[in-house]
Every structure is written in C-alpha cells, then in structure tokens.
Coordinates of C-alpha atoms in Angstrom, one line a residue:
X15 CA 0.1 0.2 0.3
X16 CA 1.4 3.8 -1.0
X17 CA 2.6 5.7 1.8
X18 CA 0.6 8.7 2.1
X19 CA 2.3 10.5 5.2
X20 CA 6.0 9.7 6.1
X21 CA 8.0 11.4 9.0
X22 CA 11.7 10.9 9.0
X23 CA 13.1 11.5 12.5
X24 CA 10.8 14.6 13.4
X25 CA 11.8 16.7 16.6
X26 CA 10.0 19.5 17.4
X27 CA 11.9 21.6 20.5
X28 CA 10.0 24.7 22.4
X29 CA 12.9 26.5 24.2
X30 CA 14.4 23.7 26.3
X31 CA 11.4 21.3 26.0
X32 CA 11.2 18.5 24.0
X33 CA 7.5 18.0 22.6
X34 CA 8.4 15.3 19.7
X35 CA 11.3 13.3 20.0
X36 CA 12.6 11.5 16.8
X37 CA 9.9 10.0 15.7
X38 CA 9.6 8.0 12.2
X39 CA 5.8 7.3 11.4
X40 CA 4.5 6.0 8.1
X41 CA 0.7 6.2 7.3
X42 CA -0.9 4.4 4.5
X43 CA -3.5 5.9 1.8
X44 CA -6.6 5.4 2.6
X45 CA -6.3 4.4 6.1
X46 CA -7.9 5.9 9.5
X47 CA -4.7 5.9 12.0
X48 CA -5.2 7.3 15.4
X49 CA -2.6 9.3 17.3
X50 CA -3.4 8.0 21.0
X51 CA -2.1 9.2 24.1
X52 CA -2.6 11.6 27.4
X53 CA -2.7 15.2 27.4
X54 CA 0.9 16.9 26.7
X55 CA 2.4 13.4 25.0
X56 CA 3.0 15.1 21.7
X57 CA 0.2 14.3 19.4
X58 CA -1.4 17.6 18.6
X59 CA 2.1 18.7 18.0
X60 CA 2.5 16.0 15.5
X61 CA -0.6 16.6 13.6
X62 CA 0.5 20.8 13.4
X63 CA 3.6 19.8 12.1
X64 CA 1.7 17.6 9.3
X65 CA -0.6 20.4 8.8
X66 CA 2.5 23.0 8.3
X67 CA 1.2 24.9 11.6
X68 CA 4.5 24.1 13.2
X69 CA 7.8 23.3 11.5
X70 CA 9.9 20.6 12.8
X71 CA 13.2 21.6 14.9
X72 CA 14.9 18.7 12.9
X73 CA 13.8 15.9 10.5
X74 CA 11.5 15.8 7.4
X75 CA 7.7 15.7 6.4
X76 CA 6.7 14.1 3.1
X77 CA 2.8 14.1 1.7
X78 CA 2.0 11.8 -1.2
X79 CA 6.1 11.4 -1.6
X80 CA 6.9 15.3 -1.6
X81 CA 8.9 16.8 1.1
X82 CA 6.8 19.5 2.5
X83 CA 8.7 20.2 5.3
X84 CA 9.3 23.6 4.4
X85 CA 5.9 24.6 3.0
X86 CA 3.2 26.8 4.7
X87 CA -0.4 25.0 5.2
X88 CA -2.0 26.4 2.3
X89 CA 0.2 24.8 0.0
X90 CA -0.1 20.9 1.3
X91 CA -2.9 18.8 0.1
X92 CA -4.4 18.8 3.7
X93 CA -7.3 19.6 5.6
X94 CA -8.0 19.6 9.3
X95 CA -11.0 19.9 11.7
X96 CA -10.3 21.5 15.1
X97 CA -11.7 20.6 18.6
X98 CA -13.6 24.3 18.4
X99 CA -15.1 23.2 14.8
X100 CA -14.2 27.3 14.1
X101 CA -17.2 27.9 11.8
X102 CA -18.0 31.4 10.8
X103 CA -21.1 32.4 13.2
X104 CA -22.6 35.1 10.7
X105 CA -22.4 32.6 7.6
X106 CA -24.8 29.9 6.5
X107 CA -24.0 26.4 6.5
X108 CA -23.8 26.5 2.9
X109 CA -21.5 29.5 3.0
X110 CA -19.2 27.8 5.6
X111 CA -18.6 24.6 3.7
X112 CA -18.1 26.8 0.3
X113 CA -15.1 29.2 2.1
X114 CA -12.7 27.0 0.8
X115 CA -13.5 26.4 -2.1
X116 CA -14.0 30.7 -2.6
X117 CA -10.5 31.4 -1.2
X118 CA -9.3 28.7 -4.1
X119 CA -11.4 30.9 -6.5
X120 CA -13.1 27.4 -7.7
X121 CA -15.8 28.5 -10.4
X122 CA -19.3 29.0 -9.1
X123 CA -20.9 26.0 -10.5
X124 CA -18.0 23.5 -9.2
X125 CA -18.7 25.4 -6.0
X126 CA -22.4 24.9 -5.8
X127 CA -22.2 21.2 -7.2
X128 CA -19.8 19.9 -4.9
X129 CA -20.9 22.1 -1.4
X130 CA -24.6 20.1 -2.2
X131 CA -22.6 16.7 -2.6
X132 CA -20.6 17.4 0.9
X133 CA -23.8 18.9 2.8
X134 CA -25.6 15.4 1.4
X135 CA -22.5 13.5 2.3
X136 CA -22.6 14.6 5.9
X137 CA -26.8 14.4 6.1
X138 CA -27.2 18.2 6.1
X139 CA -29.5 18.4 3.4
X140 CA -32.3 20.8 4.0
X141 CA -30.1 22.9 6.7
X142 CA -28.3 25.0 4.0
X143 CA -29.4 28.5 5.0
X144 CA -29.2 27.6 8.9
X145 CA -26.4 29.8 10.9
X146 CA -24.0 27.9 13.3
X147 CA -26.1 28.8 16.2
X148 CA -29.3 27.2 15.2
X149 CA -27.3 23.9 14.8
X150 CA -26.7 21.4 17.6
X151 CA -22.9 20.3 18.7
X152 CA -23.2 17.2 15.8
X153 CA -24.7 19.4 13.5
X154 CA -21.7 21.8 13.6
X155 CA -19.4 19.0 13.9
X156 CA -20.7 17.7 10.6
X157 CA -20.5 21.3 9.0
X158 CA -16.7 21.5 9.8
X159 CA -16.5 18.0 8.2
X160 CA -18.2 18.9 5.2
X161 CA -16.0 22.1 4.9
X162 CA -12.7 20.0 5.2
X163 CA -13.8 17.4 2.9
X164 CA -15.1 19.6 0.2
X165 CA -11.6 20.9 -0.8
X166 CA -11.2 16.8 -1.2
X167 CA -7.8 16.9 0.3
X168 CA -5.4 13.7 0.0
X169 CA -5.2 13.6 4.0
X170 CA -7.6 15.0 6.4
X171 CA -6.5 16.1 10.3
X172 CA -8.9 15.4 13.2
X173 CA -7.5 17.4 16.4
X174 CA -9.9 15.6 18.9
X175 CA -13.5 16.8 17.2
X176 CA -15.6 14.8 19.0
X177 CA -14.8 16.2 22.4
X178 CA -17.4 18.5 22.9
X179 CA -19.8 16.5 22.6
X180 CA -22.1 14.2 25.1
X181 CA -21.7 10.7 25.3
X182 CA -24.3 9.2 23.3
X183 CA -23.8 11.7 20.5
X184 CA -19.9 11.3 20.3
X185 CA -20.4 7.5 20.5
X186 CA -22.9 7.7 17.5
X187 CA -20.8 10.2 15.7
X188 CA -17.6 7.6 15.9
X189 CA -19.6 5.2 13.8
X190 CA -20.6 7.8 11.2
X191 CA -16.9 9.0 11.2
X192 CA -15.6 5.9 10.6
X193 CA -18.0 4.7 7.7
X194 CA -17.8 8.1 6.2
X195 CA -14.0 7.8 6.0
X196 CA -14.2 3.9 4.5
X197 CA -17.0 5.4 1.8
X198 CA -14.5 8.1 1.1
X199 CA -11.3 6.2 0.7
X200 CA -9.5 9.4 2.2
X201 CA -6.8 9.1 4.4
X202 CA -7.4 10.4 8.3
X203 CA -5.5 11.3 10.8
X204 CA -7.3 11.4 14.1
X205 CA -5.9 12.7 17.2
X206 CA -7.6 11.5 20.7
X207 CA -7.1 10.8 24.5
X208 CA -10.1 8.5 24.1
X209 CA -9.0 4.6 24.5
X210 CA -12.4 3.8 23.1
X211 CA -12.8 6.1 20.2
X212 CA -9.5 5.0 19.0
X213 CA -10.4 1.2 19.3
X214 CA -13.7 2.2 17.5
X215 CA -12.7 4.1 14.5
X216 CA -9.2 3.0 13.5
X217 CA -7.6 0.8 11.4
X218 CA -4.1 1.2 13.2
X219 CA -3.3 3.1 16.4
X220 CA 0.0 4.9 17.6
X221 CA 0.5 5.2 21.0
X222 CA 2.1 8.2 21.8
X223 CA 3.8 9.1 25.0
X224 CA 6.6 11.8 26.3
X225 CA 7.3 13.0 22.4
X226 CA 7.4 9.2 21.2
X227 CA 5.7 6.6 19.6
X228 CA 5.7 3.5 22.3
X229 CA 3.5 1.2 19.7
X230 CA 1.9 1.1 16.8
X231 CA -0.2 -1.5 15.1
X232 CA -4.0 -2.6 14.2
X233 CA -6.1 -2.3 16.9
X234 CA -6.2 -5.8 18.4
X235 CA -2.8 -6.3 18.4
X236 CA -2.5 -3.2 20.1
X237 CA -5.0 -3.8 22.7
X238 CA -4.3 -7.8 22.9
X239 CA -0.8 -7.6 22.6
X240 CA 0.6 -4.6 24.3
X241 CA 4.6 -4.1 24.5
X242 CA 5.3 -1.7 27.3
X243 CA 3.3 -1.4 30.5
X244 CA 2.2 1.9 29.7
X245 CA 0.4 1.1 26.4
X246 CA -1.2 -2.0 28.5
X247 CA -2.0 -0.1 31.2
X248 CA -3.5 3.5 28.8
X249 CA -5.8 1.4 27.0
X250 CA -8.7 -0.2 28.8
X251 CA -7.4 -1.7 32.2
X252 CA -4.8 -4.3 32.5
X253 CA -3.3 -6.2 35.6
X254 CA 0.5 -5.6 35.5
X255 CA 2.7 -8.1 37.8
X256 CA 6.3 -8.5 38.0
X257 CA 7.4 -12.3 37.5
X258 CA 10.2 -14.7 38.0
X259 CA 11.3 -16.5 34.9
X260 CA 11.9 -20.1 36.6
X261 CA 12.2 -22.0 33.3
X262 CA 11.7 -21.8 29.3
X263 CA 10.7 -25.4 27.7
X264 CA 9.6 -25.3 23.9
X265 CA 7.0 -23.2 23.8
X266 CA 6.0 -22.4 27.3
X267 CA 7.4 -20.9 30.3
X268 CA 6.7 -20.9 34.0
X269 CA 6.9 -18.0 36.2
X270 CA 6.6 -17.1 39.8
X271 CA 4.7 -13.7 40.7
X272 CA 3.9 -12.5 44.3
X273 CA 2.7 -14.8 47.2
X274 CA 4.1 -18.0 45.6
X275 CA 1.4 -17.8 42.7
X276 CA 2.9 -19.9 39.8
X277 CA 1.8 -19.2 36.0
X278 CA 2.2 -20.9 32.8
X279 CA 2.9 -18.3 29.7
X280 CA 4.0 -18.4 26.3
X281 CA 7.4 -19.2 26.7
X282 CA 8.6 -18.4 23.1
X283 CA 8.5 -14.3 23.8
X284 CA 10.9 -14.9 26.7
X285 CA 14.5 -14.2 25.9
X286 CA 16.0 -15.8 28.8
X287 CA 15.4 -16.9 32.9
X288 CA 15.4 -13.5 34.8
X289 CA 12.7 -11.1 36.1
X290 CA 9.9 -9.9 33.5
X291 CA 6.7 -7.8 33.5
X292 CA 3.2 -9.4 32.7
X293 CA 0.0 -8.2 31.7
X294 CA -3.3 -9.7 32.1
X295 CA -6.5 -7.8 31.0
X296 CA -9.5 -7.9 33.7
X297 CA -11.9 -9.9 31.4
X298 CA -9.6 -12.3 30.3
X299 CA -10.1 -13.8 33.6
X300 CA -12.7 -16.7 34.2
X301 CA -14.1 -17.3 37.4
X302 CA -16.0 -20.0 39.0
X303 CA -17.2 -21.7 42.1
X304 CA -15.9 -25.2 41.3
X305 CA -12.3 -25.8 40.6
X306 CA -12.1 -26.2 36.8
X307 CA -9.7 -28.7 35.4
X308 CA -6.7 -27.0 33.5
X309 CA -3.8 -25.2 34.3
X310 CA -3.3 -21.3 35.7
X311 CA -6.0 -22.1 38.0
X312 CA -5.7 -20.1 41.5
X313 CA -8.3 -20.0 44.6
X314 CA -9.2 -16.5 45.8
X315 CA -11.5 -14.6 47.9
X316 CA -13.5 -11.3 46.3
X317 CA -12.4 -8.8 48.4
X318 CA -14.2 -5.7 46.8
X319 CA -16.9 -5.4 44.2
X320 CA -18.0 -2.4 41.9
X321 CA -21.1 -2.1 40.1
X322 CA -20.4 -0.8 36.5
X323 CA -24.1 -1.2 35.2
X324 CA -23.2 -4.0 32.3
X325 CA -20.0 -5.2 34.5
X326 CA -19.2 -5.8 37.8
X327 CA -15.0 -5.2 38.6
X328 CA -13.9 -7.5 41.4
X329 CA -10.8 -7.5 43.3
X330 CA -9.8 -11.1 43.9
X331 CA -7.1 -11.8 46.3
X332 CA -5.2 -14.9 47.4
X333 CA -4.0 -16.1 50.8
X334 CA -0.7 -15.3 50.2
X335 CA -1.5 -11.6 49.1
X336 CA -1.6 -12.0 45.4
X337 CA -4.1 -9.6 44.0
X338 CA -6.0 -9.5 40.6
X339 CA -8.8 -7.1 39.2
X340 CA -11.1 -9.0 37.0
X341 CA -14.4 -7.8 35.2
X342 CA -17.4 -10.0 34.7
X343 CA -20.8 -9.7 32.8
X344 CA -23.9 -8.7 34.7
X345 CA -25.6 -11.9 34.0
X346 CA -29.4 -12.6 34.4
X347 CA -30.0 -13.8 37.8
X348 CA -30.4 -17.4 36.8
X349 CA -26.6 -17.3 36.1
X350 CA -23.6 -18.0 38.6
X351 CA -22.9 -14.4 40.7
X352 CA -19.8 -13.3 42.3
X353 CA -20.1 -10.9 45.5
X354 CA -18.1 -9.6 48.1
X355 CA -16.8 -12.3 50.2
X356 CA -17.1 -15.1 48.1
X357 CA -14.5 -17.9 47.6
X358 CA -13.8 -18.0 44.0
X359 CA -11.4 -19.9 41.0
X360 CA -10.1 -18.1 38.7
X361 CA -8.5 -19.3 35.4
X362 CA -6.0 -17.5 33.4
X363 CA -5.2 -19.1 29.7
X364 CA -1.4 -19.0 29.2
X365 CA -2.2 -17.1 25.8
X366 CA -3.7 -14.2 27.7
X367 CA -0.7 -13.7 29.7
X368 CA 1.3 -10.9 27.5
X369 CA 4.9 -10.4 28.3
X370 CA 5.6 -6.7 28.1
X371 CA 9.2 -4.7 27.6
X372 CA 10.2 -2.9 30.8
X373 CA 10.2 0.7 30.0
X374 CA 13.8 1.5 28.6
X375 CA 14.7 -1.8 28.2
X376 CA 15.1 -4.0 25.1
X377 CA 12.9 -7.3 25.5
X378 CA 12.3 -10.0 23.1
X379 CA 9.1 -9.1 22.8
X380 CA 9.4 -5.7 21.6
X381 CA 12.1 -6.8 19.4
X382 CA 10.2 -9.7 17.5
X383 CA 6.8 -7.4 16.9
X384 CA 8.5 -4.4 15.5

C-alpha cells in the first residue's frame, strides 16, 4: 500500500522542552490512523507539523512522496477539523462549507455542485441556510467535516473533533465518521486521548507517550498484545505483575509471581530466565465456584465488588496476598454471580498472559513485534 504521510526523525523543541523526539511514522493511503495518548504527550504537535502550523526542529515531513517540511499550510494538500469547529457564525451552513473553495477561486458552478455533495454526504440536506447558532453540537461538527472534505484533500487531520459532544452523540458520531472515511477512501489522521474512541474507529493506532511512539499496530494487536507497561495500562484496564522466570521449555515458560503464585505463559516470547513484567486483561480472567480442569487455576476471595452497570469489577485476593482485578458481565439472575466475600476459582489461559518490555529496556517481545 502506498504511503500518504511519512515522518522521518521528526523532533520538535519549544525552548528547552522536547515535545516530539525523533519520530518515524508512515501513514498508508486510505487508512484511518489514530494518534492516541494523554494530554501533553506530543500527539497534537505531530498533527500540526503535518498540517504545516508547526515546523520541525529536526527531520522531515512528506506528503504523497513530496517533501513539504518547509511549505506553509495552504500549499499542502491537507485539511484540518479542529476541536472548536471554528465555523463563521455570520455565514450559513452552505457558505461555511463553500469558504475554502471560494478562497481557491473555484468556478461558481463547481462550488455549488461540490457544496451540495458535501452537505448531502454529512446528512445535512435542508440545513443549508441555517447559521451555526441554529445547529446542535453534532450538526456543527458535521458542517466542519463538510467544509474540510469539500476541498477533496489527500489527508484529513482531525484534532479531537468529538470532544465537545455528549457521550451518546459522541458514540454515534464515531460510527458515522468511520463509515464516511471508508466510503470516501481518504486518509484520516485522528488525534484523541479516548481509548474507546480509538479502538472503535481506527485501522491502526499509534500510542504516543512523552513525545515518542511507544507502539503502532492494528486495534486488536494494540489491545491484546501491548508491548510496554504504558500501552497496557493506558488502553483499557490491565493487571501488570512482576514475575520471576523459572524455566523456558519449548513453547511454554514457568514464572513465579508475588505470593508464590506460579503461572504458565507463552515461553517463546521470553528471552531468558530472570524477571519480567506481565499484563493480564481483567475480562480475560474466568471465574467459577468450582475448581476447573487445566492450568493457571488460583483460589481467591472477592475482596471488593464495584457495580459498573453492564459489568462488575472484582478485586480478587489469594491467601498469599496475590491480587488481580477481574471484570465479569452482569448476567441474568439465573447465571452464577460473585459478590464480596465469596471464595472463587480464577483461571488464566497462558495466551492471555502477555509479556511486556520494561520501560527503557530491550525485551524479546518488543524486538520480535517490530
């Protein structure tokens, strides 16, 4: 697949502060890629260097094979949707959408046709003459999208455009935005700190931390196979445990966790004996009132129960002080349920115990997944 955006050793400094540190990134033509990370991690700075609103201190930016590092925003074939939408309050929906085309001195008949197509595309037909103040938050967001798409950019940059919407509308717009991108085939680069949002919409996710990309991959890889403690902890929930490797034989390894809890894990991802970090997703822990057959079975007590609507979050504790957080579905009254004080058996499948690279270190799992 062709590369639409390429960042080569991009660094951005603001005085003595390094906002982005030596980032290399390829974005494929027609994909939906999300930059995901906490506030202040450098994701918006990366976006602004692609759009041209910031210039890299070092490195280069390429769009469709062209080095655009020194080009101003208006000479790059990209468009951006901002969190604030930045609509002109005195202009109608149609005039807001047409603004970019008029600035490019596009012929009037072409403007009318493309504006109509863009408004239809975002399901705002019939709202052409309304002003932004007469629209809901979701409708204003659609106008901003139409205004960006009407110029037919090669790349659409979206800087947390759903942040101002309420939770229900935000979830609805996530689906609509992904459907729109799939239908148009335009490269979307999306910035967010919302893990669920990134997982719902993205083809790939680049997890950004302290100005660097910690991991990039498909949504299932990022969620199920995090490489570092930061990625495991930032996306969803994770039990992160330190363990001592006792032995590696063939495809399996034996490790020992706190409280003398022994586990079998996938051994081919461990480089050698020693200590390692493990990640276990809470929803991967299977609970039962009777001891199941198989390996990685622990007897524990439900120390704490937190009701979360569709799920319950349970803090499990063994007699030796080993703790795990589990998430179980809130099933019907006919199903087995677990409550604070109950004795339970929890089972972990070896493939659900993921070995992590220590921060700043080199671990076999990271090297083999690059």
